[in-house]
PDB file of C-alpha atoms in Angstrom:
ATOM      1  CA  UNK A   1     -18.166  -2.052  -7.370  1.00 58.00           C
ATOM      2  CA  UNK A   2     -21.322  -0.414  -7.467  1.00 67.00           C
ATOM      3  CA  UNK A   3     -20.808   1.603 -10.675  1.00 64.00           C
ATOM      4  CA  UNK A   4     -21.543   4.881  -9.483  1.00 66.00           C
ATOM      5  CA  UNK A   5     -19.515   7.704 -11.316  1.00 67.00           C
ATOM      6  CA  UNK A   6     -20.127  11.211 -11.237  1.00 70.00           C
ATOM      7  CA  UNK A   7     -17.939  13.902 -13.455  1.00 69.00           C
ATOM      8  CA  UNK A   8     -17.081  16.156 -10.212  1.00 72.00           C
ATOM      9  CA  UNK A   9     -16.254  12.331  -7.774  1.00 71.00           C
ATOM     10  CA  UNK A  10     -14.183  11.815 -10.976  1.00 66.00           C
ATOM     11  CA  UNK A  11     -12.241  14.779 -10.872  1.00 66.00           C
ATOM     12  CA  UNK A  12     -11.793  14.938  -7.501  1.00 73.00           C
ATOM     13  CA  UNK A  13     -10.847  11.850  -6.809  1.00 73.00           C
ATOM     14  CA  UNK A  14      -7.670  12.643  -8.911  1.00 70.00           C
ATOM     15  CA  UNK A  15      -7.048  15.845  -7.332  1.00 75.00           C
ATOM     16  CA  UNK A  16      -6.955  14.209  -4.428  1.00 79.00           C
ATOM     17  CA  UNK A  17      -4.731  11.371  -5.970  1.00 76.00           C
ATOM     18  CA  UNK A  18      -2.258  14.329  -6.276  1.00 76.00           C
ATOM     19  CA  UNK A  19      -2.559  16.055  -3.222  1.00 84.00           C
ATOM     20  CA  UNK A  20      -2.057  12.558  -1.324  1.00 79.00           C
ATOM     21  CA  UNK A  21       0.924  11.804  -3.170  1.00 75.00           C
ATOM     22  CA  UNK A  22       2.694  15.462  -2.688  1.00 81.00           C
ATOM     23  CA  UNK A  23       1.761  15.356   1.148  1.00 85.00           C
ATOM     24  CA  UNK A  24       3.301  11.647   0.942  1.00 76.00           C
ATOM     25  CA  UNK A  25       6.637  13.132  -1.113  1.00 75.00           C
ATOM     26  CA  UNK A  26       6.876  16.004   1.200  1.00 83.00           C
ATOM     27  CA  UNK A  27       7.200  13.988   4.442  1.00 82.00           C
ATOM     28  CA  UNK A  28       8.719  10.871   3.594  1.00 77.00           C
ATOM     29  CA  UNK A  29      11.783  12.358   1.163  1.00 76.00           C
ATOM     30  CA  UNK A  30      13.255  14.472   4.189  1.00 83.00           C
ATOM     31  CA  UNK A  31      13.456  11.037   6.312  1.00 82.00           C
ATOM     32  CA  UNK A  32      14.643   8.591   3.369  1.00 81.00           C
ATOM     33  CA  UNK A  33      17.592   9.049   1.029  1.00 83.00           C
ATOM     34  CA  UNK A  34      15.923   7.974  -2.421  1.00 86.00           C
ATOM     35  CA  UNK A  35      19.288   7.273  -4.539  1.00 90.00           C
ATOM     36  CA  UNK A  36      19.294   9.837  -7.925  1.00 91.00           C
ATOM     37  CA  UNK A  37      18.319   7.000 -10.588  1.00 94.00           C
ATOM     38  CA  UNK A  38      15.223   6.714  -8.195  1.00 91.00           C
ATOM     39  CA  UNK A  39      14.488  10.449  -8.451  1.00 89.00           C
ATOM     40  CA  UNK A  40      15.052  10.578 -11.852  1.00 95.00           C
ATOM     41  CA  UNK A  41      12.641   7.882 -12.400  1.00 95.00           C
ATOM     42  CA  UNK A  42       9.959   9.718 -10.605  1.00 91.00           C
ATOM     43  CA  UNK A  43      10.598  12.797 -12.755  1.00 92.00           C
ATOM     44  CA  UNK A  44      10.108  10.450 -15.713  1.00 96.00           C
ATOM     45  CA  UNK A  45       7.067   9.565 -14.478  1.00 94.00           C
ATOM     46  CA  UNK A  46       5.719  13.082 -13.676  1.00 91.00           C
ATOM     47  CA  UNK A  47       6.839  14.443 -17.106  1.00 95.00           C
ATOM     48  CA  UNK A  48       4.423  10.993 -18.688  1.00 94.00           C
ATOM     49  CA  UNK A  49       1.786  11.885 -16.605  1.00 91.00           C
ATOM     50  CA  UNK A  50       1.535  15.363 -17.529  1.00 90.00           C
ATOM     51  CA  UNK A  51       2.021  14.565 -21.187  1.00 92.00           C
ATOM     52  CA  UNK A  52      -1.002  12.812 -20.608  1.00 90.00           C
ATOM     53  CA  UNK A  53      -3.008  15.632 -19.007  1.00 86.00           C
ATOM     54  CA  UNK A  54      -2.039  17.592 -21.967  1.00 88.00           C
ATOM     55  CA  UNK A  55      -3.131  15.223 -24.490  1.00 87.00           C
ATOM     56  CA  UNK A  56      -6.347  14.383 -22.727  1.00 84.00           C
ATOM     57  CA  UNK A  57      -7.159  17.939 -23.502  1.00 80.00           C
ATOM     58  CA  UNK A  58      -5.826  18.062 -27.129  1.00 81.00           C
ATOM     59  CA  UNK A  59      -7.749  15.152 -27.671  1.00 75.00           C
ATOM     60  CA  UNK A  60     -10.553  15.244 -25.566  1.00 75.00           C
ATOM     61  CA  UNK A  61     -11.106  18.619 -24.970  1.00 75.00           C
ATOM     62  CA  UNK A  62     -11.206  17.363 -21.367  1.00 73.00           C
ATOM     63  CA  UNK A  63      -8.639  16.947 -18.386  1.00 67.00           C
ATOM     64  CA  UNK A  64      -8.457  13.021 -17.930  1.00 69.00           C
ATOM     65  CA  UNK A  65      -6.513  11.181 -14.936  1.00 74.00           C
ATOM     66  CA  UNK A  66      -8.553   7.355 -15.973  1.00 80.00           C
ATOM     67  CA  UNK A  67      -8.742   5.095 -13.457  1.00 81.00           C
ATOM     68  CA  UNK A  68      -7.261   1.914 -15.008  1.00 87.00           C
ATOM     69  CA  UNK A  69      -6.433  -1.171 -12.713  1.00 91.00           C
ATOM     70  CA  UNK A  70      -2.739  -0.321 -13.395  1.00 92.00           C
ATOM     71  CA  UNK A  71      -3.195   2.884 -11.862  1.00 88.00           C
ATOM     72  CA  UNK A  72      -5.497   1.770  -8.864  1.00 89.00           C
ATOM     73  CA  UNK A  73      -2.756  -0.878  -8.660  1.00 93.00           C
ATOM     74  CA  UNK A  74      -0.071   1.794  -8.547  1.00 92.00           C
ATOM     75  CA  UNK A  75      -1.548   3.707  -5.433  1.00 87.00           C
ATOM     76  CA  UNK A  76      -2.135   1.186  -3.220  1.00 91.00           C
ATOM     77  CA  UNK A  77       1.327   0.196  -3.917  1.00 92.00           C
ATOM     78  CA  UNK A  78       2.482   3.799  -3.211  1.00 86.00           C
ATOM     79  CA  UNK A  79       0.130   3.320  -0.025  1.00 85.00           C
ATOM     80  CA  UNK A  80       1.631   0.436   1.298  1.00 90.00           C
ATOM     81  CA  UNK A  81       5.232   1.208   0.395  1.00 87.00           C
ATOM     82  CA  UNK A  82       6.101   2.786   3.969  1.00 84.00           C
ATOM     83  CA  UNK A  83       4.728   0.088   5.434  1.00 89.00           C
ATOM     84  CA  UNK A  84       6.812  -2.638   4.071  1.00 92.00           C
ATOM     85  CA  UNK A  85      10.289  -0.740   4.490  1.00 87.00           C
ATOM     86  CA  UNK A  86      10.077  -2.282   7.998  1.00 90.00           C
ATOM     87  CA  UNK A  87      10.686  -5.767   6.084  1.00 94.00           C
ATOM     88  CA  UNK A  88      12.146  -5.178   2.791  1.00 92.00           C
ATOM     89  CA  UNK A  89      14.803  -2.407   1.808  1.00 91.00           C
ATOM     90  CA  UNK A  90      13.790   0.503  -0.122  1.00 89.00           C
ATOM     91  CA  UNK A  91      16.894  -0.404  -3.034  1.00 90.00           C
ATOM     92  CA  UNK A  92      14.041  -3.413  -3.468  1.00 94.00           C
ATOM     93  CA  UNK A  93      10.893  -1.614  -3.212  1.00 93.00           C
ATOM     94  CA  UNK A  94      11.563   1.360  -5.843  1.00 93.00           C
ATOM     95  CA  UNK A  95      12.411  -0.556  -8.984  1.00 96.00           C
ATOM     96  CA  UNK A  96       8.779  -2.661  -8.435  1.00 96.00           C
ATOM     97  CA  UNK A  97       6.762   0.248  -7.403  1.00 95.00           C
ATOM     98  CA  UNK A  98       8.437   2.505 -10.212  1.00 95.00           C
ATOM     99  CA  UNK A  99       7.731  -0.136 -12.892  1.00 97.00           C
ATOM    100  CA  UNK A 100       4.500  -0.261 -12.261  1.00 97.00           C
ATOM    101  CA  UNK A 101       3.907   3.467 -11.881  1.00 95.00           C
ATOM    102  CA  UNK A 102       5.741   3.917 -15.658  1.00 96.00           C
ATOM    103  CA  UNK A 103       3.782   1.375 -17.439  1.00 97.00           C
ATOM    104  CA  UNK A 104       0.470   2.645 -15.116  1.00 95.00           C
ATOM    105  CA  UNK A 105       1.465   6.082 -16.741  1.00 93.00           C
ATOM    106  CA  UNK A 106       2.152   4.410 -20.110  1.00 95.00           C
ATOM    107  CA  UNK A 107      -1.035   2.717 -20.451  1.00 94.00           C
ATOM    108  CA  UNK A 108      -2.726   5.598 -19.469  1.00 91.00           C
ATOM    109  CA  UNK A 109      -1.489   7.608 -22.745  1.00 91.00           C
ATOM    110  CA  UNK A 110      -2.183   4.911 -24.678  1.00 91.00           C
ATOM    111  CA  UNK A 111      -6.081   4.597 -23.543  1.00 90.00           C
ATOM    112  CA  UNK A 112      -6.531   8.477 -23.955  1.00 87.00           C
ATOM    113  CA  UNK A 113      -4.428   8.688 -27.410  1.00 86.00           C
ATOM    114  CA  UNK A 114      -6.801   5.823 -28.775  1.00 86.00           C
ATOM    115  CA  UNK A 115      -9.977   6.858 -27.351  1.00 80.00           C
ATOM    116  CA  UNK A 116     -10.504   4.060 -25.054  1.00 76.00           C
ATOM    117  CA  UNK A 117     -11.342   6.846 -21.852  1.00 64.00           C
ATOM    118  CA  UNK A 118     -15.073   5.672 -21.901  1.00 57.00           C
ATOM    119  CA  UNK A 119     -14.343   2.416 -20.384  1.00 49.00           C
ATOM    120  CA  UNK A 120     -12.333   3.824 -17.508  1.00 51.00           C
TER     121      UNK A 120
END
């Protein structure tokens, strides 16, 4: 909103993207059963994003998480997710919040693979 970006905001803003979202794995997973295709999925999306790390620094020279609207999209879907389990079942809420997350992580590649990390 107000356009103020700094390299070290930047950077820790997605380390603590990653911390939220371990804390968030490591005490919800022991209360829910997440079916195997689910975890599998997740995986998939872990192995994506860290393909991406490493190509933002073949590429870049640089360690890039970008902040696309699919990605700001994707956490405060992961954010609200516990909160509407109360309503909807969590066979209904995985595929959705998965898809997004892959093509989130997809997108992501694709920006820092062409170069487009400047407008993030």
């Amino acid at each position: 909103h107000f356009h103020a970006v700094s390299s070290f905001g930047e950077k820790y803003d997605s380390l603590a993207d990653i911390i939220f979202v371990g804390v968030c794995l490591l005490k919800i997973l022991p209360v829910i059963h997440l079916p195997q295709w689910a975890i599998l999925w997740i995986v998939l999306i872990a192995v994506i994003k860290a393909i991406n790390l490493w190509s933002s620094h073949v590429y870049h020279r640089n360690k890039l998480f970008l902040h696309t609207i699919a990605n700001k999209i994707t956490g405060a879907m992961l954010f609200l997710t516990p909160l509407v389990l109360i309503w909807i079942q969590l066979d209904y809420v995985l595929p959705v919040v998965c898809t997004m997350a892959t093509f989130a992580a997809i997108q992501e590649g694709h920006y820092i693979r062409t170069g487009k990390t400047e407008e993030m």
